[in-house]
Structure formats: structure tokens, C-alpha cells
């Protein structure tokens, strides 16, 4: 496995060729790093599951470079979904749409719909474009972490997560730290109205403003919950340390809170974001920092309000619920 930090045109060309050939390429997106495989190659996609330790039947998002390729993967696309795509792609949004025959069961987990995203990170877009120029149709990419663990927001974090599981010819493209820091908003577009399955940086308010309708967020959203992977899904987004959303830290504990909160004496400050966008960007790196420092308990003062705070609180609830379920 090689880590490549200067993503020149020739690096992108080689990485796209590696994908076409069936190797895995981890790449930066604006949300989190993805572990990419050629979405039409069953063996390559199978390796994603092996490297992540992910249960079979858990669907993958297909990444494409432009709207022109959407029809290859999705059919019967509702008008509101086209409007969402026009408003927010390239960007941190995944649309769940009825699938075409190209989206096989090994991508969709046997469901009749498929998740599609056009990311906005320049390295991701360049890689997808080059991959398509070389004959590829889409790149399946889950977050580049072991199953149940925290999504990586830097190439170093990908290396820590997956180096032991990747093969010699696999690659990690380093595109710096992710600007958004939490995974894309997932929107179910298979019904008459859109439904947010996983909140993210494209917020309910943004979607409502773009479509001029009111929409719902699935309560206690655990994306993919309708998919039968019993008992495992709640333990997402978890560091090794135990996460507390209430109570007060004491000496040796970690603390994540907005900058306006002081750090009690002896407590290890893991992040002090200035605002909620900053909070999202720094959260997973703060979890990793806790684990690297051997911190056993992380106390979090959750952000309040609408917008991206909803997505942050969704991830915080999941990371904290781990210990009620295992
Ligand atoms: O920001 C992101 O979305 C990142 C970057 C790499 O694009 N990807 C990501 O993928 O977070 P992953 O696999 O870690 O999480 C995607 C979630 C999964 O929980 C899966 O269940 C859900 O999306 N999902 C994918 N396809 C689906 C489908 N057809 N129906 C319902 N849920 C789906
Ligand atoms: Mg993930």
C-alpha cells in the first residue's frame, strides 16, 4: 500500500488505472475519506468488505463525477431529486434512488435502490473524472475506516485504520484534512417526498429552502436501518474511549466542547471549535486524539440548535450508545 501526497495529474491517472484494474484507492472527499473500488467489479467491491470488516449486505454509495452519469445508475428519478442534485452537487449529499441493472446486489445489498453521490473535493472529482475517462462507470466508496469505528478525516487516519488490511498495490491519496468532517446527508428519494435518513452538512433547512416544501428527518436516524444487520448498526462512529454526553469530566478525562467552555483543571481538552461547522470538522479527529493519548473517558458538551448541529448530535448519540449495546 502506498500513500501519495502530491496528487498531480499523473498520480490521478495511475490511481484511476488502479481502480479500473480492481485495486482499492482511498481518497479524500469534502466529508470524510472514502475507500474506493470499481463499482461494477464484484471482486474489487468484495475487498472493501474484507478490508473494512463490514458485514455483507450493507449497501455502498456509488460516487460519480457528473449529473450526466446519473441515469446509468438510477431510474425514475423524481423531479425533486433532480432539483436537489442541481442545488447541492457536487457536495456532501447522497441521494437514494431506484436502481438500474448496473447497480448489482453486491452494491445495494439486494435492495431495489442505490445511493449516489457527486463529491466536491478536487482530488475526488479529478479521480472520478479520470476513472470515467478510462472506461469506469462509478466508484463505490464507504468511509475508509474499520466497521463501527470513527470515519477518517485525514490520510494518516486512513493509514491507522486500514494499513494492516490493504494490499501492496492499493493506494491512499492524501488530499489534506476534510473540510466538513462528518459524512454526507443521505436523502431517501424513493417516495413522493424526500426523507433525510442521515443528517449532514446539507441541512433540513437548506433542503426545504431549495425545494420550497417541508420535509422530515427519520427519527433516531440510523441510516440503512431497514437493512437487516441485527444489532450492529447502533455501534457506529465510536472511538475506543467511552463517550459521555452528560456529567462532568475529572482529572485525566477528555473534553470536547465549543471554545466558550473552559477546561477544568487536569482535564485534557481534545477540541475547542469556534462554531458548529468547526465542531463537525474537528469531532472525529478529537476522538482519534483521545484514543492515541489513551484517554478512557471523553466528555462532550453537544452543540445546540438546528443546521449542522443536528448531524453532530446524531453522530454523538451513536458514538455514546455503543456501550449500551456491546
Ligand atoms: O460522506 C459520505 O457519504 C462518505 C464519503 C466517502 O462519500 N461515505 C460514507 O459511506 O459515509 P458509508 O458506507 O460509510 O455510509 C453510507 C451509509 C451506510 O450506512 C449505508 O447503509 C447507507 O449509507 N446506504 C448506502 N446505500 C444505501 C441504500 N441504497 N439505501 C439505504 N441506505 C444506504
Ligand atoms: Mg461509514
Coordinates of C-alpha atoms and ligand atoms in Angstrom, one line a residue:
X1 CA 0.0 0.0 0.0
X2 CA 1.3 3.4 -0.9
X3 CA 0.4 6.9 0.4
X4 CA 0.7 9.6 -2.2
X5 CA 0.6 13.2 -1.0
X6 CA 1.2 15.2 -4.1
X7 CA -1.9 14.4 -6.2
X8 CA -0.6 15.5 -9.6
X9 CA -2.4 14.6 -12.9
X10 CA -0.1 11.6 -13.4
X11 CA -0.8 10.4 -9.8
X12 CA -4.6 10.7 -10.5
X13 CA -4.1 8.8 -13.8
X14 CA -2.3 5.9 -12.0
X15 CA -4.9 5.8 -9.2
X16 CA -7.8 5.7 -11.7
X17 CA -6.0 2.9 -13.6
X18 CA -5.5 1.0 -10.3
X19 CA -9.3 1.3 -9.7
X20 CA -10.1 0.1 -13.2
X21 CA -7.8 -2.9 -12.6
X22 CA -9.6 -3.8 -9.4
X23 CA -7.3 -2.3 -6.7
X24 CA -8.6 -0.2 -3.8
X25 CA -7.9 3.5 -3.7
X26 CA -8.7 5.5 -0.5
X27 CA -9.3 9.1 -1.5
X28 CA -10.3 12.4 0.2
X29 CA -13.7 13.9 -0.1
X30 CA -15.0 17.1 1.5
X31 CA -16.9 14.9 4.1
X32 CA -14.6 12.1 5.1
X33 CA -12.1 9.8 3.3
X34 CA -13.6 7.1 1.2
X35 CA -12.3 3.6 0.4
X36 CA -12.9 3.3 -3.3
X37 CA -13.4 0.3 -5.6
X38 CA -14.7 0.0 -9.2
X39 CA -18.4 -0.3 -8.5
X40 CA -19.0 -2.7 -11.4
X41 CA -16.3 -5.1 -10.3
X42 CA -17.7 -7.7 -7.8
X43 CA -14.3 -8.8 -6.6
X44 CA -13.0 -5.3 -6.0
X45 CA -16.2 -4.4 -4.1
X46 CA -15.8 -7.6 -2.1
X47 CA -12.4 -6.5 -1.0
X48 CA -14.0 -3.3 0.5
X49 CA -16.0 -5.6 2.9
X50 CA -12.9 -7.6 3.8
X51 CA -10.7 -4.6 4.4
X52 CA -13.4 -2.8 6.5
X53 CA -14.5 -5.9 8.3
X54 CA -18.0 -4.9 7.2
X55 CA -21.0 -7.3 7.3
X56 CA -22.2 -8.4 3.8
X57 CA -25.5 -6.9 2.6
X58 CA -24.7 -3.4 3.9
X59 CA -25.1 -1.1 0.8
X60 CA -22.5 1.2 -0.6
X61 CA -22.6 4.7 -2.1
X62 CA -21.6 4.9 -5.8
X63 CA -19.6 8.1 -6.5
X64 CA -19.8 9.7 -10.0
X65 CA -18.3 12.8 -11.4
X66 CA -21.3 14.5 -13.1
X67 CA -25.0 14.5 -13.4
X68 CA -24.6 13.2 -16.9
X69 CA -23.8 9.8 -15.4
X70 CA -26.8 9.6 -13.0
X71 CA -29.1 7.8 -15.5
X72 CA -26.6 4.9 -15.7
X73 CA -27.2 4.0 -12.1
X74 CA -30.7 5.4 -11.3
X75 CA -34.1 5.4 -13.0
X76 CA -37.5 7.0 -12.4
X77 CA -35.7 9.9 -10.7
X78 CA -38.3 12.3 -9.2
X79 CA -38.3 15.9 -10.1
X80 CA -37.4 17.0 -6.5
X81 CA -34.3 14.7 -6.6
X82 CA -33.2 16.4 -9.8
X83 CA -33.7 19.8 -8.1
X84 CA -31.6 18.6 -5.1
X85 CA -28.9 17.3 -7.4
X86 CA -28.8 20.7 -9.2
X87 CA -28.7 22.6 -5.9
X88 CA -26.2 20.6 -3.9
X89 CA -24.0 18.5 -6.2
X90 CA -21.0 18.4 -6.3
X91 CA -21.3 18.3 -2.5
X92 CA -21.9 16.5 0.8
X93 CA -25.2 14.8 -0.2
X94 CA -26.2 11.3 -1.1
X95 CA -29.4 10.5 -2.9
X96 CA -31.1 7.1 -2.6
X97 CA -32.9 6.4 -5.9
X98 CA -34.5 3.4 -7.7
X99 CA -31.6 1.4 -9.3
X100 CA -30.9 0.4 -12.8
X101 CA -29.5 -3.1 -13.7
X102 CA -26.0 -1.6 -13.5
X103 CA -26.3 -1.4 -9.7
X104 CA -25.9 -5.0 -8.7
X105 CA -26.9 -6.7 -5.4
X106 CA -23.3 -6.5 -4.3
X107 CA -23.6 -2.7 -4.3
X108 CA -27.2 -2.3 -3.0
X109 CA -27.3 -5.1 -0.5
X110 CA -30.1 -6.6 -2.6
X111 CA -32.3 -3.5 -2.3
X112 CA -34.1 -2.0 -5.3
X113 CA -32.5 1.3 -4.7
X114 CA -28.9 2.7 -4.9
X115 CA -27.1 5.6 -3.1
X116 CA -25.4 8.1 -5.4
X117 CA -23.1 11.0 -4.7
X118 CA -21.0 13.6 -6.6
X119 CA -18.4 14.8 -4.1
X120 CA -16.8 18.3 -4.4
X121 CA -13.3 17.7 -3.2
X122 CA -11.0 18.5 -6.2
X123 CA -9.0 15.2 -5.8
X124 CA -12.1 13.1 -5.6
X125 CA -13.6 14.8 -8.6
X126 CA -10.4 14.5 -10.6
X127 CA -10.1 10.9 -9.7
X128 CA -13.7 10.1 -10.7
X129 CA -13.5 12.0 -14.0
X130 CA -10.2 10.2 -14.9
X131 CA -11.7 6.9 -13.9
X132 CA -14.7 7.5 -16.2
X133 CA -12.4 8.6 -19.0
X134 CA -10.6 5.3 -18.6
X135 CA -14.0 3.5 -19.1
X136 CA -15.2 3.2 -15.4
X137 CA -18.8 4.0 -14.5
X138 CA -18.7 4.7 -10.8
X139 CA -16.7 4.2 -7.7
X140 CA -18.2 2.5 -4.6
X141 CA -16.8 4.2 -1.5
X142 CA -17.7 3.7 2.1
X143 CA -15.9 5.7 4.8
X144 CA -12.3 4.4 4.9
X145 CA -12.5 3.0 8.5
X146 CA -12.9 -0.4 10.0
X147 CA -16.6 -1.2 10.6
X148 CA -18.1 0.6 13.6
X149 CA -15.1 2.8 14.0
X150 CA -14.7 6.6 13.5
X151 CA -14.6 7.8 9.9
X152 CA -11.2 9.1 8.9
X153 CA -10.8 12.8 8.1
X154 CA -7.1 12.7 7.1
X155 CA -4.8 10.3 5.1
X156 CA -3.0 9.5 8.3
X157 CA -6.2 8.4 10.0
X158 CA -6.9 6.1 7.0
X159 CA -3.5 4.6 7.4
X160 CA -4.0 4.0 11.1
X161 CA -7.4 2.3 10.3
X162 CA -6.6 0.2 7.3
X163 CA -2.8 -0.2 6.7
X164 CA -2.9 -3.7 8.1
X165 CA -5.6 -4.8 5.8
X166 CA -4.7 -3.2 2.4
X167 CA -2.6 -4.9 -0.2
X168 CA 0.6 -3.7 -1.7
X169 CA -1.0 -2.4 -4.9
X170 CA -3.7 -0.5 -3.1
X171 CA -3.3 3.3 -2.7
X172 CA -4.1 6.1 -0.3
X173 CA -4.4 9.6 -1.8
X174 CA -3.6 12.3 0.6
X175 CA -5.7 15.4 0.0
X176 CA -5.3 17.0 3.4
X177 CA -7.9 17.3 6.2
X178 CA -11.6 17.1 5.2
X179 CA -13.3 20.5 5.2
X180 CA -16.7 19.2 6.5
X181 CA -15.5 16.3 8.7
X182 CA -18.8 14.3 9.0
X183 CA -20.4 12.0 6.4
X184 CA -22.8 13.2 3.7
X185 CA -26.5 13.9 4.2
X186 CA -28.4 10.8 3.0
X187 CA -31.8 11.6 1.4
X188 CA -34.3 8.9 0.5
X189 CA -35.7 9.9 -2.9
X190 CA -37.8 6.8 -3.5
X191 CA -41.1 8.2 -2.1
X192 CA -43.3 11.2 -3.1
X193 CA -41.4 13.4 -0.6
X194 CA -37.7 13.4 0.3
X195 CA -36.8 11.9 3.7
X196 CA -33.5 12.5 5.5
X197 CA -32.0 9.2 6.6
X198 CA -28.7 10.6 7.8
X199 CA -28.3 14.3 8.7
X200 CA -25.2 16.1 7.4
X201 CA -23.9 19.4 6.2
X202 CA -26.7 19.8 3.7
X203 CA -29.3 20.5 6.4
X204 CA -33.0 20.1 6.6
X205 CA -33.4 23.9 6.3
X206 CA -31.2 24.1 3.2
X207 CA -33.2 21.3 1.5
X208 CA -36.6 22.9 2.5
X209 CA -35.4 26.3 1.1
X210 CA -34.2 24.7 -2.2
X211 CA -37.4 22.7 -2.7
X212 CA -39.9 25.1 -1.0
X213 CA -41.5 22.3 0.9
X214 CA -41.2 21.0 4.5
X215 CA -39.6 17.6 4.9
X216 CA -38.8 15.1 7.7
X217 CA -35.7 13.6 9.3
X218 CA -36.1 10.0 10.2
X219 CA -36.4 9.9 14.0
X220 CA -33.4 8.3 15.8
X221 CA -31.9 8.0 12.4
X222 CA -29.6 5.1 11.8
X223 CA -29.0 5.1 8.1
X224 CA -29.7 1.8 6.5
X225 CA -31.8 0.7 9.5
X226 CA -34.3 -1.0 7.2
X227 CA -31.5 -3.3 6.2
X228 CA -31.3 -6.3 8.4
X229 CA -27.9 -6.3 10.0
X230 CA -29.1 -7.0 13.5
X231 CA -27.6 -5.3 16.5
X232 CA -24.6 -3.9 14.7
X233 CA -25.7 -0.6 13.3
X234 CA -26.0 1.4 16.6
X235 CA -22.3 0.9 17.3
X236 CA -21.2 3.3 14.6
X237 CA -18.8 6.2 14.9
X238 CA -17.2 5.0 18.1
X239 CA -13.8 5.7 19.5
X240 CA -12.2 3.2 21.9
X241 CA -12.8 5.6 24.8
X242 CA -16.2 5.8 26.3
X243 CA -18.3 8.8 25.2
X244 CA -20.4 10.7 27.8
X245 CA -22.9 13.3 26.7
X246 CA -23.8 14.3 30.3
X247 CA -21.8 14.6 33.5
X248 CA -18.5 16.4 34.2
X249 CA -15.0 15.4 33.4
X250 CA -12.4 14.9 36.1
X251 CA -8.6 14.6 36.0
X252 CA -7.4 12.6 33.0
X253 CA -10.7 12.7 31.2
X254 CA -11.0 14.2 27.8
X255 CA -13.3 17.1 26.9
X256 CA -14.8 18.2 23.6
X257 CA -16.8 21.5 23.7
X258 CA -17.2 24.8 22.0
X259 CA -14.4 27.3 22.7
X260 CA -16.6 29.3 25.0
X261 CA -16.4 26.5 27.6
X262 CA -13.4 26.4 29.9
X263 CA -11.3 23.3 30.5
X264 CA -11.4 22.1 34.2
X265 CA -8.1 21.6 35.8
X266 CA -6.4 18.3 34.9
X267 CA -8.8 17.6 32.1
X268 CA -7.5 17.0 28.6
X269 CA -9.0 19.4 26.0
X270 CA -9.4 17.4 22.8
X271 CA -11.0 20.1 20.7
X272 CA -12.3 23.7 21.1
X273 CA -14.2 24.5 18.0
X274 CA -15.3 28.1 17.4
X275 CA -18.7 27.3 15.9
X276 CA -20.8 24.3 14.9
X277 CA -19.2 24.0 11.4
X278 CA -15.8 23.9 13.2
X279 CA -17.3 21.3 15.6
X280 CA -18.2 18.9 12.8
X281 CA -14.8 19.4 11.2
X282 CA -12.8 18.6 14.4
X283 CA -15.0 16.0 16.0
X284 CA -13.6 12.7 14.6
X285 CA -10.0 13.9 14.9
X286 CA -10.7 14.7 18.5
X287 CA -12.0 11.1 19.1
X288 CA -8.8 9.8 17.5
X289 CA -6.7 12.1 19.6
X290 CA -8.3 10.7 22.7
X291 CA -7.5 7.1 21.6
X292 CA -3.9 8.0 20.8
X293 CA -3.5 9.6 24.2
X294 CA -5.0 6.6 25.9
X295 CA -7.9 8.7 27.3
X296 CA -10.5 6.4 28.7
X297 CA -13.5 8.7 29.0
X298 CA -14.5 11.6 26.7
X299 CA -17.0 14.1 28.0
X300 CA -18.8 16.0 25.3
X301 CA -20.8 19.2 25.6
X302 CA -23.1 18.8 22.5
X303 CA -23.8 21.8 20.2
X304 CA -27.3 23.2 20.3
X305 CA -29.6 24.4 17.6
X306 CA -30.6 23.5 14.1
X307 CA -28.5 23.2 11.0
X308 CA -25.4 21.1 11.2
X309 CA -25.8 20.7 15.0
X310 CA -28.5 18.1 14.1
X311 CA -25.9 16.0 12.3
X312 CA -23.3 16.4 15.0
X313 CA -25.8 15.3 17.7
X314 CA -26.8 12.3 15.5
X315 CA -23.1 11.1 15.4
X316 CA -22.6 11.9 19.1
X317 CA -25.6 9.9 20.1
X318 CA -24.4 6.9 18.1
X319 CA -20.8 7.1 19.5
X320 CA -22.2 7.2 23.0
X321 CA -24.7 4.5 22.5
X322 CA -22.0 1.9 21.7
X323 CA -21.6 1.0 25.3
X324 CA -25.3 0.2 25.9
X325 CA -25.2 -2.3 23.1
X326 CA -22.0 -4.2 23.5
Ligands
LIG1 O1 -19.8 11.3 3.1 C1 -20.0 10.1 2.8 O2 -21.2 9.7 2.5 C2 -18.9 9.1 2.8 C3 -17.9 9.5 1.6 C4 -16.8 8.6 1.4 O3 -18.7 9.7 0.4 N1 -19.3 7.8 2.6 C5 -20.0 7.1 3.6 O4 -20.2 5.8 3.2 O5 -20.2 7.6 4.6 P1 -20.6 4.7 4.3 O6 -20.7 3.4 3.6 O7 -19.6 4.7 5.4 O8 -22.0 5.1 4.9 C6 -23.1 5.1 3.9 C7 -24.3 4.8 4.6 C8 -24.4 3.3 5.1 O9 -24.7 3.3 6.4 C9 -25.4 2.6 4.2 O10 -26.2 1.8 5.0 C10 -26.2 3.8 3.7 O11 -25.3 4.9 3.5 N2 -26.7 3.5 2.3 C11 -25.9 3.3 1.2 N3 -26.7 2.9 0.2 C12 -28.0 2.8 0.7 C13 -29.2 2.5 0.1 N4 -29.3 2.1 -1.2 N5 -30.3 2.6 0.9 C14 -30.2 2.9 2.2 N6 -29.1 3.3 2.8 C15 -27.9 3.2 2.0
LIG2 MG1 -19.1 4.7 7.3

